[in-house]
C-alpha cells in the first residue's frame, strides 16, 4: 500500500515536471525569434506556460483541485488553438491530465485527513459552503458572460497586433469583470471540491 502511494506520488511529480518542460519548449519553438511580433498570440502562449506551471506545482504539492483546474484549462486551450499553437502545448496538457489523475488517486494529504477527522464539519456548515460554492460559480459565470460575450467584447481589432495597439484597444472594464468572474468561478469550484474532499476523508474513516 505504501509502495503504491509512493509510486503514485512519484508519477504525479514527474508528469507535472514534464508538463512545465513541454510548455516552455513549446513557447520557445512558437515564439522565437520574434516573441512580440503578435502581442495577442504571445499572451496566449505565455498564458499556457503559466497554466502548466501552476498545474505542475499543484501536482508536486498534491493539491488535486488546482491540478484538475490547470489540466482542464490547458486541455481546453490546446483544443481551441488546434489550428495555431494548440498541437505544441498538447503534450503538456496530456501530462497535466495524468498528473491530476494520479493526484486524485493519491487522495487527501495526511495532515488534512487528521484535521478533518478530528473536527468534522456540521451538516449546516456543509450545506452553507456548498450553497456558497454554487452561488459563486453562477455569479462568476454571469459576470464573465456579461463582460466578455455581450457588449463590445474585451478588445478592438488592430491592424498590426503590436503590444502598444493591444494595450490601447483593450476594454479594461470588461477585462476586469472577466477576471473577477473567473476568480469567482474558481473560488466556487474550490469550495465545492473542499466538500467532496471532506466527504472522502469521513467516508474512508467510517470504512476503516
CSV table of C-alpha atoms in Angstrom, one decimal:
chain,number,residue,atom,x,y,z
A,1,UNK,CA,0.0,0.0,0.0
A,2,UNK,CA,2.8,2.4,1.0
A,3,UNK,CA,4.8,1.4,-2.1
A,4,UNK,CA,1.8,2.1,-4.4
A,5,UNK,CA,1.3,5.5,-2.7
A,6,UNK,CA,4.9,6.4,-3.2
A,7,UNK,CA,4.9,5.3,-6.9
A,8,UNK,CA,1.7,7.4,-7.5
A,9,UNK,CA,3.3,10.4,-5.8
A,10,UNK,CA,6.5,10.0,-7.9
A,11,UNK,CA,4.4,9.6,-11.1
A,12,UNK,CA,2.4,12.8,-10.5
A,13,UNK,CA,5.5,14.8,-9.8
A,14,UNK,CA,7.2,13.5,-12.9
A,15,UNK,CA,4.2,14.3,-15.1
A,16,UNK,CA,3.9,17.7,-13.5
A,17,UNK,CA,7.5,18.5,-14.2
A,18,UNK,CA,7.2,17.2,-17.8
A,19,UNK,CA,4.2,19.4,-18.3
A,20,UNK,CA,6.1,22.5,-17.4
A,21,UNK,CA,9.1,21.4,-19.5
A,22,UNK,CA,6.9,20.7,-22.6
A,23,UNK,CA,5.1,24.0,-22.2
A,24,UNK,CA,8.3,26.0,-22.0
A,25,UNK,CA,9.8,24.2,-25.0
A,26,UNK,CA,6.5,24.8,-27.0
A,27,UNK,CA,6.6,28.5,-26.2
A,28,UNK,CA,10.2,28.8,-27.3
A,29,UNK,CA,9.5,27.0,-30.6
A,30,UNK,CA,6.4,29.0,-31.3
A,31,UNK,CA,7.5,32.5,-30.3
A,32,UNK,CA,11.2,32.7,-31.2
A,33,UNK,CA,12.9,34.5,-32.8
A,34,UNK,CA,10.4,37.4,-32.6
A,35,UNK,CA,8.2,36.9,-29.5
A,36,UNK,CA,6.4,40.2,-29.7
A,37,UNK,CA,5.5,40.2,-33.3
A,38,UNK,CA,1.9,39.4,-32.3
A,39,UNK,CA,1.1,40.6,-28.8
A,40,UNK,CA,-2.2,38.7,-28.5
A,41,UNK,CA,-0.7,35.5,-29.8
A,42,UNK,CA,2.3,35.8,-27.4
A,43,UNK,CA,0.0,36.5,-24.5
A,44,UNK,CA,-1.9,33.2,-25.1
A,45,UNK,CA,1.3,31.2,-25.4
A,46,UNK,CA,2.8,32.7,-22.3
A,47,UNK,CA,-0.5,32.0,-20.6
A,48,UNK,CA,-0.3,28.4,-21.4
A,49,UNK,CA,3.2,28.2,-19.8
A,50,UNK,CA,1.8,29.9,-16.6
A,51,UNK,CA,-1.1,27.4,-16.5
A,52,UNK,CA,1.3,24.5,-16.9
A,53,UNK,CA,3.5,26.0,-14.1
A,54,UNK,CA,0.5,26.2,-11.7
A,55,UNK,CA,-0.5,22.7,-12.6
A,56,UNK,CA,3.0,21.4,-12.1
A,57,UNK,CA,3.2,23.0,-8.6
A,58,UNK,CA,-0.2,21.6,-7.8
A,59,UNK,CA,0.9,18.1,-8.8
A,60,UNK,CA,4.1,18.4,-6.7
A,61,UNK,CA,2.2,19.5,-3.6
A,62,UNK,CA,-0.8,17.1,-4.2
A,63,UNK,CA,-3.4,19.9,-4.5
A,64,UNK,CA,-5.8,17.9,-6.5
A,65,UNK,CA,-8.4,20.7,-7.3
A,66,UNK,CA,-5.8,23.1,-8.6
A,67,UNK,CA,-4.2,20.3,-10.6
A,68,UNK,CA,-7.5,19.5,-12.3
A,69,UNK,CA,-8.3,23.1,-13.0
A,70,UNK,CA,-5.0,23.7,-14.7
A,71,UNK,CA,-5.3,20.4,-16.6
A,72,UNK,CA,-8.7,21.3,-17.9
A,73,UNK,CA,-7.7,24.8,-18.8
A,74,UNK,CA,-4.6,23.8,-20.7
A,75,UNK,CA,-6.5,21.0,-22.5
A,76,UNK,CA,-9.3,23.4,-23.5
A,77,UNK,CA,-6.7,25.9,-24.7
A,78,UNK,CA,-4.9,23.3,-26.8
A,79,UNK,CA,-8.1,22.2,-28.4
A,80,UNK,CA,-9.3,25.8,-29.0
A,81,UNK,CA,-6.0,26.7,-30.6
A,82,UNK,CA,-5.7,23.5,-32.6
A,83,UNK,CA,-5.1,25.4,-35.8
A,84,UNK,CA,-2.5,27.5,-34.2
A,85,UNK,CA,-0.2,26.7,-31.3
A,86,UNK,CA,-2.5,24.0,-29.8
A,87,UNK,CA,-0.6,21.0,-31.0
A,88,UNK,CA,2.6,22.3,-29.5
A,89,UNK,CA,1.1,22.5,-26.0
A,90,UNK,CA,-1.0,19.3,-26.3
A,91,UNK,CA,1.8,17.2,-24.7
A,92,UNK,CA,1.9,19.5,-21.7
A,93,UNK,CA,-1.9,19.2,-21.4
A,94,UNK,CA,-1.7,15.4,-21.5
A,95,UNK,CA,0.9,15.3,-18.8
A,96,UNK,CA,-1.2,17.6,-16.6
A,97,UNK,CA,-4.2,15.4,-17.0
A,98,UNK,CA,-2.1,12.4,-16.0
A,99,UNK,CA,-0.7,14.3,-13.0
A,100,UNK,CA,-4.2,15.4,-11.9
A,101,UNK,CA,-5.5,11.8,-12.2
A,102,UNK,CA,-2.6,10.5,-10.1
A,103,UNK,CA,-3.1,13.3,-7.6
A,104,UNK,CA,-6.7,12.2,-7.3
A,105,UNK,CA,-5.7,8.6,-6.7
A,106,UNK,CA,-3.3,9.7,-4.0
A,107,UNK,CA,-6.1,11.2,-2.0
A,108,UNK,CA,-6.1,13.9,0.6
A,109,UNK,CA,-2.8,14.8,2.3
A,110,UNK,CA,-2.2,13.2,5.7
A,111,UNK,CA,-2.3,16.3,7.8
A,112,UNK,CA,-5.5,17.4,6.1
A,113,UNK,CA,-7.1,14.0,6.9
A,114,UNK,CA,-6.2,14.3,10.6
A,115,UNK,CA,-7.6,17.8,10.9
A,116,UNK,CA,-10.9,16.9,9.2
A,117,UNK,CA,-11.3,13.6,11.2
A,118,UNK,CA,-10.6,15.4,14.5
A,119,UNK,CA,-13.0,18.2,13.8
A,120,UNK,CA,-15.6,17.2,11.2
A,121,UNK,CA,-17.9,20.0,9.9
A,122,UNK,CA,-21.6,20.1,10.8
A,123,UNK,CA,-24.4,19.4,8.3
A,124,UNK,CA,-25.3,23.1,8.4
A,125,UNK,CA,-21.8,24.2,7.7
A,126,UNK,CA,-21.5,21.8,4.8
A,127,UNK,CA,-24.8,23.0,3.3
A,128,UNK,CA,-23.8,26.6,3.6
A,129,UNK,CA,-20.4,26.1,2.0
A,130,UNK,CA,-21.9,24.1,-0.8
A,131,UNK,CA,-24.5,26.8,-1.5
A,132,UNK,CA,-21.8,29.5,-1.4
A,133,UNK,CA,-19.8,27.5,-3.9
A,134,UNK,CA,-22.7,27.0,-6.3
A,135,UNK,CA,-23.7,30.7,-5.9
A,136,UNK,CA,-20.1,31.9,-6.6
A,137,UNK,CA,-19.9,29.7,-9.7
A,138,UNK,CA,-23.2,31.0,-11.1
A,139,UNK,CA,-22.3,34.7,-10.3
A,140,UNK,CA,-18.9,34.3,-11.8
A,141,UNK,CA,-20.2,32.7,-15.0
A,142,UNK,CA,-22.8,35.5,-15.4
A,143,UNK,CA,-20.1,38.1,-14.9
A,144,UNK,CA,-17.8,36.6,-17.5
A,145,UNK,CA,-20.7,36.3,-19.9
A,146,UNK,CA,-21.8,40.0,-19.4
A,147,UNK,CA,-18.2,41.2,-19.6
A,148,UNK,CA,-16.7,39.1,-22.4
A,149,UNK,CA,-19.6,37.9,-24.5
A,150,UNK,CA,-22.1,40.7,-24.6
A,151,UNK,CA,-21.3,44.3,-25.3
A,152,UNK,CA,-18.2,45.3,-27.2
A,153,UNK,CA,-16.0,42.4,-26.0
A,154,UNK,CA,-12.6,42.6,-24.5
A,155,UNK,CA,-10.6,44.1,-27.3
A,156,UNK,CA,-11.0,46.1,-30.5
A,157,UNK,CA,-9.2,44.8,-33.6
A,158,UNK,CA,-5.7,46.1,-34.5
A,159,UNK,CA,-4.3,46.5,-38.0
A,160,UNK,CA,-1.0,45.3,-36.6
A,161,UNK,CA,-1.1,43.2,-33.4
A,162,UNK,CA,1.6,45.1,-31.6
A,163,UNK,CA,1.8,45.4,-27.8
A,164,UNK,CA,1.1,49.2,-28.0
A,165,UNK,CA,-2.0,48.6,-30.1
A,166,UNK,CA,-3.2,45.8,-27.9
A,167,UNK,CA,-3.0,48.0,-24.8
A,168,UNK,CA,-4.7,50.9,-26.5
A,169,UNK,CA,-7.6,48.9,-27.8
A,170,UNK,CA,-8.2,46.9,-24.6
A,171,UNK,CA,-11.6,47.4,-22.8
A,172,UNK,CA,-10.2,47.3,-19.3
A,173,UNK,CA,-13.6,47.3,-17.5
A,174,UNK,CA,-14.6,44.2,-19.5
A,175,UNK,CA,-11.3,42.6,-18.8
A,176,UNK,CA,-11.5,43.3,-15.1
A,177,UNK,CA,-15.1,42.0,-15.0
A,178,UNK,CA,-14.0,38.8,-16.8
A,179,UNK,CA,-11.1,38.3,-14.4
A,180,UNK,CA,-13.3,38.8,-11.4
A,181,UNK,CA,-15.8,36.4,-12.8
A,182,UNK,CA,-13.2,33.7,-13.4
A,183,UNK,CA,-11.9,34.2,-9.9
A,184,UNK,CA,-15.5,33.8,-8.6
A,185,UNK,CA,-15.8,30.6,-10.6
A,186,UNK,CA,-12.5,29.4,-9.2
A,187,UNK,CA,-13.4,30.1,-5.6
A,188,UNK,CA,-16.8,28.4,-6.0
A,189,UNK,CA,-15.2,25.4,-7.5
A,190,UNK,CA,-12.7,25.3,-4.7
A,191,UNK,CA,-15.5,25.4,-2.1
A,192,UNK,CA,-17.4,22.6,-3.8
A,193,UNK,CA,-14.2,20.5,-4.1
A,194,UNK,CA,-13.5,21.0,-0.4
A,195,UNK,CA,-16.8,19.5,0.5
A,196,UNK,CA,-16.1,16.5,-1.7
A,197,UNK,CA,-12.6,16.3,-0.1
A,198,UNK,CA,-14.1,16.3,3.4
A,199,UNK,CA,-16.7,13.7,2.4
A,200,UNK,CA,-13.9,11.4,1.1
A,201,UNK,CA,-12.0,11.7,4.3
A,202,UNK,CA,-15.0,11.0,6.5
A,203,UNK,CA,-16.1,8.1,4.3
A,204,UNK,CA,-12.7,6.5,4.4
A,205,UNK,CA,-12.6,6.9,8.2
A,206,UNK,CA,-16.0,5.2,8.6
A,207,UNK,CA,-14.9,2.3,6.3
A,208,UNK,CA,-11.8,1.9,8.5
